[in-house]
Every structure is written in C-alpha cells, then in structure tokens.
Short mmCIF file of C-alpha atoms in Angstrom, two decimals:
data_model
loop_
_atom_site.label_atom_id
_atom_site.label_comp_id
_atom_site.label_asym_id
_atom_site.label_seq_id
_atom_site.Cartn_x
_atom_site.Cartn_y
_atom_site.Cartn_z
CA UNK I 1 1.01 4.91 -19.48
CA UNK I 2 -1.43 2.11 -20.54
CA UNK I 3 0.14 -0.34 -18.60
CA UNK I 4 -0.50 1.72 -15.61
CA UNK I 5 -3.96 2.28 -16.30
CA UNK I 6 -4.48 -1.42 -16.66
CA UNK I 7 -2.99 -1.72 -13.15
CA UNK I 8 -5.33 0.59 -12.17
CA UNK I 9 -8.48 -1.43 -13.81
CA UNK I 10 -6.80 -4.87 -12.03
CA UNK I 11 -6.54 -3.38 -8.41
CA UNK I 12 -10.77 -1.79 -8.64
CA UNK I 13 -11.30 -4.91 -10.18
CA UNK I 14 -9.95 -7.43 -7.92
CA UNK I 15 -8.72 -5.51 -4.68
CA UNK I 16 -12.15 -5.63 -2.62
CA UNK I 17 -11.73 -9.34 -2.23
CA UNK I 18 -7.99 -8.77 -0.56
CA UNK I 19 -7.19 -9.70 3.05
CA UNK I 20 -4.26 -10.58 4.97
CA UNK I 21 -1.32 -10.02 7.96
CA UNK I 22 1.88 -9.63 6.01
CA UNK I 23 3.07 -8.13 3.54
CA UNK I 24 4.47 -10.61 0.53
CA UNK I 25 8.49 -10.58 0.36
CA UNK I 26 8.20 -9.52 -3.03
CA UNK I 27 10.51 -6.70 -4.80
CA UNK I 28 11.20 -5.26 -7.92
CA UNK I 29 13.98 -4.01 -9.87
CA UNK I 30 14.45 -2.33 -12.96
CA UNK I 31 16.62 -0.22 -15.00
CA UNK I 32 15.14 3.27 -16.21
CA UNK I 33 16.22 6.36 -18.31
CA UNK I 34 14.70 9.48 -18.54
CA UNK I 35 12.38 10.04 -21.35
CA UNK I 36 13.28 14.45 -21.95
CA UNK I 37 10.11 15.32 -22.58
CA UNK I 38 8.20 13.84 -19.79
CA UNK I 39 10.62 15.24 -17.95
CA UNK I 40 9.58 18.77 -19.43
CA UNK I 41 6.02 18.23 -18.38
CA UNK I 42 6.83 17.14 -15.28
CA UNK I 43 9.01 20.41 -14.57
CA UNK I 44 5.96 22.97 -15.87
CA UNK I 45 3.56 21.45 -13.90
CA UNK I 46 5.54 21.57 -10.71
CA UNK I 47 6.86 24.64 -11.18
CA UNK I 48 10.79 23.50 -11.50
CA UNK I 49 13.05 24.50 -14.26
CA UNK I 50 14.16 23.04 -17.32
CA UNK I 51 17.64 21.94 -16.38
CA UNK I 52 19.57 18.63 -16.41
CA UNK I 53 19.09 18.07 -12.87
CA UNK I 54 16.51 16.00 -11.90
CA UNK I 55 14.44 17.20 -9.44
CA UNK I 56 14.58 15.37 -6.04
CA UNK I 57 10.83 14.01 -6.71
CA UNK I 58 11.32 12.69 -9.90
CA UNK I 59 12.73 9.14 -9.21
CA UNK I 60 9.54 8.67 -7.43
CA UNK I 61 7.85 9.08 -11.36
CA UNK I 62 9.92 6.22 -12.65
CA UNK I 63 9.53 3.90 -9.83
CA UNK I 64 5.95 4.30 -9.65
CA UNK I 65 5.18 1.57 -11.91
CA UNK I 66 7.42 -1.03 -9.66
CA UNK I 67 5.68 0.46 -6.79
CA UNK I 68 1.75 -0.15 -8.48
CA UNK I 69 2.98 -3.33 -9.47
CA UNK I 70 3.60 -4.87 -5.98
CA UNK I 71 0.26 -3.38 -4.36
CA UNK I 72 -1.61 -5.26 -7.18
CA UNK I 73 0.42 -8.42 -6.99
CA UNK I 74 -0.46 -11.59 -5.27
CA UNK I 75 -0.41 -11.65 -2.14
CA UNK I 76 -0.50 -8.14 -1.27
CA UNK I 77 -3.12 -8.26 1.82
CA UNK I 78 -5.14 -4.53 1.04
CA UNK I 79 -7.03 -3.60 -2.02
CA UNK I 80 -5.30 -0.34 -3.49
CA UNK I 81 -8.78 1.82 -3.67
CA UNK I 82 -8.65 3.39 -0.25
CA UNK I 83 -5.21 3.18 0.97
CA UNK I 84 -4.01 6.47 1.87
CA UNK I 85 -0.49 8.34 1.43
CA UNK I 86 0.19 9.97 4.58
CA UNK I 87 3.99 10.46 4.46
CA UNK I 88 6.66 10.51 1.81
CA UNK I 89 10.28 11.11 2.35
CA UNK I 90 13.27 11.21 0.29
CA UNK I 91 16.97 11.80 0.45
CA UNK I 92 19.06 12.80 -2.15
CA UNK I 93 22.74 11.84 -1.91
CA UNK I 94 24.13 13.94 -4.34
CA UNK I 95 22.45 15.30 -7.69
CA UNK I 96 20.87 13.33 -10.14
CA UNK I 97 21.60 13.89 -14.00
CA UNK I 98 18.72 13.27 -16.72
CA UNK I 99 21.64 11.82 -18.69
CA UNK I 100 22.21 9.04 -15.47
CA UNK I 101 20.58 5.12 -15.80
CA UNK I 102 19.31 4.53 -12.93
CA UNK I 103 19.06 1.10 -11.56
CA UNK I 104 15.53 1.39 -9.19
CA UNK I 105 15.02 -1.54 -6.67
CA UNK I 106 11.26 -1.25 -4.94
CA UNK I 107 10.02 -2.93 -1.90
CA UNK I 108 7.79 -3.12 0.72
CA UNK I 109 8.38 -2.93 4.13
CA UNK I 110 7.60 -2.65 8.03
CA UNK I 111 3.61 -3.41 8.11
CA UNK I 112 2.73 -2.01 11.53
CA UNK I 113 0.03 -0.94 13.59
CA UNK I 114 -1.64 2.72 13.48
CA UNK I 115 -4.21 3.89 15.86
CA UNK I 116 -6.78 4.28 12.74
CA UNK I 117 -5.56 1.05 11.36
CA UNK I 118 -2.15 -0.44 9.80
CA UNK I 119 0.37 1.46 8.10
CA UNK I 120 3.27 0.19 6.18
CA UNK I 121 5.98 1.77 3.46
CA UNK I 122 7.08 1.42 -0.03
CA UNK I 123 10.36 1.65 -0.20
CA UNK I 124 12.51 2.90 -3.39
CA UNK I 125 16.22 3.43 -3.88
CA UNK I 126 17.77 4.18 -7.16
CA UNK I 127 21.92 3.24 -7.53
CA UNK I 128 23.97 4.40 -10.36
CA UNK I 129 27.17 2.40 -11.32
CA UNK I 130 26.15 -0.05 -7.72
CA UNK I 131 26.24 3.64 -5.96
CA UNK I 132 23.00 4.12 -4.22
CA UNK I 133 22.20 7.95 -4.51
CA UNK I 134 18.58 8.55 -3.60
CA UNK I 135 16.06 6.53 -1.09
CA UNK I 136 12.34 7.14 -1.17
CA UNK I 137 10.06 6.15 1.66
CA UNK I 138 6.21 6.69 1.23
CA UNK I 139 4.13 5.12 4.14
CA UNK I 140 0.42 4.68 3.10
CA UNK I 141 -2.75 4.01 5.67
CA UNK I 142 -4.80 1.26 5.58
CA UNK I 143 -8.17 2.36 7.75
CA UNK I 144 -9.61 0.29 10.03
CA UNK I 145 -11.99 2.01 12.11
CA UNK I 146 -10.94 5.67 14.24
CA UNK I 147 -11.92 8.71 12.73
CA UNK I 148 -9.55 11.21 11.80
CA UNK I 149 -7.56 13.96 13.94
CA UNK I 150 -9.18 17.11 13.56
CA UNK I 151 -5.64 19.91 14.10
CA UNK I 152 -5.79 20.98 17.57
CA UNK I 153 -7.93 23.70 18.81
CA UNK I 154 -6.36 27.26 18.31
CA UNK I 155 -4.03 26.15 15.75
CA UNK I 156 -3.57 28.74 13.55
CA UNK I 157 -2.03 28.87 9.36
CA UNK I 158 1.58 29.84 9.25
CA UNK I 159 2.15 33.36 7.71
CA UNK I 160 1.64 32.57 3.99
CA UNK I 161 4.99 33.34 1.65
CA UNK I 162 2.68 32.64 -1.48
CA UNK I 163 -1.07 32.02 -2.69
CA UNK I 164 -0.75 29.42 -5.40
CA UNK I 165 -4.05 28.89 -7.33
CA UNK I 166 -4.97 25.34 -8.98
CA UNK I 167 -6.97 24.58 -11.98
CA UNK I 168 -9.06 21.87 -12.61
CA UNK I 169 -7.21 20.36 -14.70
CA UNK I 170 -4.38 20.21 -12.63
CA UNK I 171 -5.04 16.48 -11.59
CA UNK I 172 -5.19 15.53 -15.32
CA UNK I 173 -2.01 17.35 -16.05
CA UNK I 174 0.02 15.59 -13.45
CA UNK I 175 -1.00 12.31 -14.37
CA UNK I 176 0.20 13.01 -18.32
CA UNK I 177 3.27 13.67 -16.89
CA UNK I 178 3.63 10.70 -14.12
CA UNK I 179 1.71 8.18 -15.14
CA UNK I 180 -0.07 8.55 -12.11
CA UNK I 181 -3.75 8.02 -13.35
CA UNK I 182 -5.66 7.19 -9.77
CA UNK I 183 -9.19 8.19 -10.87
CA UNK I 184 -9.64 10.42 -7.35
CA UNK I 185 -7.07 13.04 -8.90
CA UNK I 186 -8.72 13.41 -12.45
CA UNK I 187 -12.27 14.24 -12.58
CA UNK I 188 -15.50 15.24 -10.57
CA UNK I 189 -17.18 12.39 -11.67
CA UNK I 190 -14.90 9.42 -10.81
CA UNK I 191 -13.66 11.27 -7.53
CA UNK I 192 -17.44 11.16 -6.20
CA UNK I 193 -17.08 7.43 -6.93
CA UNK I 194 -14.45 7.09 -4.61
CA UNK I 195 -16.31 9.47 -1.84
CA UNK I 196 -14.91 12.63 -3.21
CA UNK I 197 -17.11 15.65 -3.84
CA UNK I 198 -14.54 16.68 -6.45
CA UNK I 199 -10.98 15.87 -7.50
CA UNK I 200 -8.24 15.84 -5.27
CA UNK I 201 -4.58 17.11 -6.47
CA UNK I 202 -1.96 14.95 -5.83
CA UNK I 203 0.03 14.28 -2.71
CA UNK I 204 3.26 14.50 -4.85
CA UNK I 205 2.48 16.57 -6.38
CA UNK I 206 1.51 19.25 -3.64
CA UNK I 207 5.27 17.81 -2.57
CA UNK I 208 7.24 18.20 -5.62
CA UNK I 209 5.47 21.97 -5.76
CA UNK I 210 6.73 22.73 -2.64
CA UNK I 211 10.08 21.92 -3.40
CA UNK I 212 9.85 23.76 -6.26
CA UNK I 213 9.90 27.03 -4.23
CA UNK I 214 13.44 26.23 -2.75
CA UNK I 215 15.22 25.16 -6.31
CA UNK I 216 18.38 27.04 -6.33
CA UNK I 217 18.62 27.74 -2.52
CA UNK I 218 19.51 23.82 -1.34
CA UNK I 219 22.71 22.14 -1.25
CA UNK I 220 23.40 18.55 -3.45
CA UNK I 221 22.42 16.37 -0.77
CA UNK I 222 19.63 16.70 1.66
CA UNK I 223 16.13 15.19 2.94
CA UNK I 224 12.62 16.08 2.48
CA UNK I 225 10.11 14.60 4.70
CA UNK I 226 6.09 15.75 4.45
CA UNK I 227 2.94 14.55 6.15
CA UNK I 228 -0.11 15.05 3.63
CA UNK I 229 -2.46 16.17 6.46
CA UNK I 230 -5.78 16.47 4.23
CA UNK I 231 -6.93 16.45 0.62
CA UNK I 232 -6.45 19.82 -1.62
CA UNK I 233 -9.68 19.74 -3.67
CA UNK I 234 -9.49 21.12 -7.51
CA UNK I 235 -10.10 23.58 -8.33
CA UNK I 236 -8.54 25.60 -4.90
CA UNK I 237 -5.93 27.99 -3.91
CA UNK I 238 -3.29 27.16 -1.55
CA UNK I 239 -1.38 29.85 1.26
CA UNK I 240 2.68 28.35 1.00
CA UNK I 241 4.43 29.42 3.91
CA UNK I 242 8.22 28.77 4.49
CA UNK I 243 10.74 29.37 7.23
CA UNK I 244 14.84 28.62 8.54
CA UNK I 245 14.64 26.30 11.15
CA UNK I 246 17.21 24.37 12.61
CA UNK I 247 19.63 24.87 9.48
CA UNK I 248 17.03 23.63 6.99
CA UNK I 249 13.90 24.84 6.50
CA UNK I 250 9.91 23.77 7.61
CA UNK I 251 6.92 24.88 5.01
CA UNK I 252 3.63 23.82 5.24
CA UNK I 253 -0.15 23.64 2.44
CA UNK I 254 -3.11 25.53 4.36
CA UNK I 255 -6.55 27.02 3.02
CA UNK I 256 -8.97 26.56 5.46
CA UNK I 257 -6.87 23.21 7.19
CA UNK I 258 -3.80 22.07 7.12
CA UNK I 259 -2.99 20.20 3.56
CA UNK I 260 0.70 19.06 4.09
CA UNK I 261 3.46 20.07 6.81
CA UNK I 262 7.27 19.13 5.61
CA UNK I 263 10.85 19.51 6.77
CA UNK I 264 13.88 20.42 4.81
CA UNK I 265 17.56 19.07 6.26
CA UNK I 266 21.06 18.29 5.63
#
C-alpha cells in the first residue's frame, strides 16, 4: 500500500510537466498471490461473498500496481491527475481460485483520437500454468478541449431493481482494500483539490458492485463491459436496475444521471 501511495505523490509531483504522441513500449509482468484477507475486505465492500472464487474484478486489484507503475514511468506522455476511466472490460475464461498464482502481464496500448481528446487502454491479462484465463481492458480519457455529452433529451432511468445507499466512507474503504488511494475517492477536502465538490466512489468499484448483484446467476466464463458515464458523489444513493437481454444481461447506475451503463455476455 505505501508503495502505491508513493506512486501517487510521484505522478502530482511530476505529471504536470508531461507531454507527448506515443505511448512508451513499456510492459510489466509479475507474479501475484492472493493475500485472504484483503480478499475479505474486498468481498464486504462490494457486496460479494466469502468464497474461494475470485470475483471477476479482482485481478484488476493485483494488477493495479503494474498498471500505476507504467502511467508514472518515463516516457508516459499524460500526467495521471486528470485522466479519466471511461470504460473497463473484462473476460473471464473460466473461474479463478484464491489458491491460483497468477502470472499478470500489463501493457499499454492503442493511443487514439477521441472527439474530447485522446483515449488509449491499459491492458491486463493474467495466465496460470502459460494458460491465459482472464483479460482486462480499461480505456482512460485524456481531455483536450470539448465539453462533455449531456444524455439525450427525454432519456429516462431504467426501472430501478435496487436503491443502494453509500457512506462516506465508502471511498476510504475501497482503497484499504485495493490499494487504490487516488485522493478524488477519499475525502472532501482533497477531492475539491482536484475540482470535486466532494468525494467520488470508485469506477470499480461501482463495477465490481454491480456484479455483485448477479453472483450465483452467471456461468464460468463470460464478459463484462461498462461505460462510467458520470461521477457517483459520497455520500449518495444509487437506483440498480437489471434486465435479460440478448442471452446476457444489461444494468445500468442512475440518481439524477446516468453513473455507469454495462453489458453482461457469454
């Protein structure tokens, strides 16, 4: 955990100065277990159950070090305060156990142009035995001018299948059990320093959460894809809503806009 707060401190530090038109060819690979009672916080605060099975989200956790590591390392053309995460998905090729070393190789990948700026993805896969069994894509946002899309006129919530309510200290209590210590997610006070009137909860979180609601009705291999549409401030509530579609299932984050929209499939 203190090595990714120090990553943290490096990228305010040092990551106004960045600029660049490629992405370095840098990667990253490293060998991780599962520590069982991170693990445990990580299933209470996202609403899983304790079981061996890792949830399909949790990778993500171990490779976010790797992933840090390479938007703070030379070279790396954007300065990590204000890139956003607009998209995450992740397949699963069969189940993962808690008891499985995983071998996690992280890259970067596909800078490209966005009509608000340039996007690009961070890209993790995690073998076991040389088998790869699970691929994470998150794309993150680099702004360059363009405002954001407001959701079209008469668009209207899904019917809500639940009303979750988030505390304060939800922010705080994901990062404990991720490592994921971004100062917008933690506090009033360092969120306004970022342009935040209050602290935001995290986009995997709000992921990981929704996938939660599913556990026990989804086969051992499939894909979840989201788009975080707009920040969830903390404290909040949240309307889930879920429904079949096309032999998967779609769900979606709303309060008074649309927080994340996400696809379930085979």
């Amino acid at each position: 955990m203190a090595k990714l707060t120090l990553l943290y401190a490096k990228a305010a530090l040092t990551g106004f100065t960045r600029r660049g038109d490629a992405l370095p060819p840098s990667s990253s690979d490293v060998e991780v277990t599962v520590d069982p009672g991170r693990l445990s916080r990580y299933n209470r605060v996202c609403g899983f159950g304790a079981r061996d099975e890792l949830p399909i989200t949790y990778p993500h956790v171990l490779g976010f070090e790797s992933q840090l590591r390479l938007m703070t390392g030379p070279g790396f053309p954007f300065p990590l305060p204000g890139l956003v995460h607009v998209a995450n998905r992740i397949r699963r090729r069969r189940p993962l156990r808690a008891s499985e070393p995983l071998s996690l190789h992280v890259a970067l990948a596909d800078l490209r142009p966005h009509e608000r700026g340039r996007q690009f993805d961070v890209v993790t896969t995690a073998s076991v035995d040389g088998e790869e069994v699970w691929v994470d894509v998150s794309t993150y946002l680099r702004r360059e001018g363009g405002t954001a899309k407001e959701p079209a006129p008469g668009a209207e919530a899904p019917a809500p299948t639940a009303r979750w309510r988030l505390p304060a200290d939800l922010g705080r209590r994901y990062a404990d059990a991720s490592g994921d210590r971004n100062p917008i997610h933690l506090h009033p006070l360092t969120a306004k320093a970022f342009g935040f009137p209050r602290a935001i909860a995290h986009g995997m979180w709000s992921k990981a959460r929704c996938v939660a609601a599913f556990e026990g009705r989804l086969p051992d291999a499939y894909e979840v894809d989201v788009r975080f549409k707009a920040p969830i401030p903390l404290p909040g509530e949240v309307d889930f809503s879920a429904a079949p579609a096309d032999g998967g299932w779609r769900f979606a984050l709303w309060s008074d806009r649309p927080h994340l929209e996400g696809v379930i499939s085979g």
